[in-house]
Amino acid sequence: MLLRRAHNLVCYWRDGSFVIQNYLGGTPVSLAPMAADILAAFTEWTTEDDALKEFPEYDPDSCRAAVRELHTYGFLVSEGESERDALLAEHWETWSPEATALHFSSKDADYTESPEVNDDFRAGKRPALFKNYPTADRILLPRVPLDPDADFVRTLYRRRTHRSFTQADLPLPLLSGLLAMVFGPSEFLDGQDFGALMKRTSAAGGARHELEAYVGIFTVDGVTPGLYHYNCLEHSLELLDAAFTREQAAHLCFDQSGVGDAALVVFVTAVVERMSSKYRAPRAYRVMLLNAGHLGQTFALTATALGLGPFQTAAFRDSEVEDALGVDGIRETALYVLAAGMPDDRSDAGYTAGLDAFRQAVLHPPHDQQG
């Protein structure tokens, strides 16, 4: 059988032990440093016997046992096992190993809480909430707030993360407006050598707009529940899975009520090549994550302005989400989960009045504004 060293390995020392990890889904393993020498003998496809000719001073049986162990851990791959390994090398090559190791080694994390960490935190072992420079000269700023009636300021201070929603149907115009304002194009530009460029209402490094939106819809007027892809150019919903349920969405996000009770959930993915084809350095991976954060904040503020309750989370089952969306997790990978619905915890002052005014303006516009 021909074997080759997996492309996606990292080696390091931890607590005096030599550690090897296949970051494409593998766990770190402490091994003897000689394991690195054996792996080096499998840089190209080769047989076990040919590779072990490089170690005449060692017992052949122990070397063969080591090869089998490295294969079991996924550090060596056979030709039939190398498809995802090769796919990763092809599509993340320009950002490897820095960004690739961070992204894939942090996927499918178990979001169970650590009692020890939480106990320490509750006991007061936590960093200071505010930072200051006691000996620095100071300029005290006037505490003059912006106009509290200004629409943007009101929206900004009303934004909350909601986890409890009514089961009332969401009016279709609210869904349409939310998707258009957050994920749709705001304008197009002539990028000259870079071609036509799209702008959104969120900042996006290089206007690459590598982020896609998959929308699970559960209670929206006039829309059959299911999983859809939002076609931002056409401003349409493309049905992918009519059997997708809110229970499934909740499971994918560790049964969080902010997802399970929402009217809709948005799975944000990144088409990696859109970013990596222009920006070759691994630092661009940071930009991709920042872009997702920009978009998430725009989603939260837009939902708030529309009278909806926003929710956002990074706690989701990466591989299961990607399976549900029909993406491979390498060329296109899940980054973020957003949700929204009609909140039932309307404690903010003026919330109900503002929401009613908005609905009156959007859903029942004056006669001369109706199309």
mmCIF file of C-alpha atoms in Angstrom, residues 29 61 98 116 120 136 138 157 168 193 210 227 232 240 265 279 302 307 311 317 344 360 363:
data_model
loop_
_atom_site.group_PDB
_atom_site.id
_atom_site.type_symbol
_atom_site.label_atom_id
_atom_site.label_comp_id
_atom_site.label_asym_id
_atom_site.label_seq_id
_atom_site.Cartn_x
_atom_site.Cartn_y
_atom_site.Cartn_z
ATOM 1 C CA VAL A 29 -1.001 13.185 20.065
ATOM 2 C CA ASP A 61 9.187 -4.644 13.339
ATOM 3 C CA GLU A 98 -1.115 29.624 9.798
ATOM 4 C CA GLU A 116 -13.438 24.703 37.023
ATOM 5 C CA ASP A 120 -12.849 30.525 39.393
ATOM 6 C CA ALA A 136 -1.671 60.044 32.602
ATOM 7 C CA ARG A 138 -6.651 63.664 31.531
ATOM 8 C CA TYR A 157 -29.104 51.790 22.309
ATOM 9 C CA ALA A 168 -46.286 35.066 15.622
ATOM 10 C CA ASP A 193 -8.473 45.330 -13.099
ATOM 11 C CA GLU A 210 -16.981 35.965 0.331
ATOM 12 C CA LEU A 227 -33.847 25.864 4.315
ATOM 13 C CA CYS A 232 -28.467 38.390 -3.161
ATOM 14 C CA LEU A 240 -32.606 23.708 -0.691
ATOM 15 C CA VAL A 265 -31.996 31.583 11.330
ATOM 16 C CA TYR A 279 -5.169 38.197 -0.900
ATOM 17 C CA THR A 302 -31.043 46.291 11.087
ATOM 18 C CA GLY A 307 -38.650 45.935 15.326
ATOM 19 C CA PHE A 311 -29.555 36.790 18.113
ATOM 20 C CA ARG A 317 -21.757 22.093 15.211
ATOM 21 C CA ASP A 344 -41.533 38.776 23.646
ATOM 22 C CA GLN A 360 -47.603 51.259 10.168
ATOM 23 C CA LEU A 363 -46.787 47.539 6.033
#
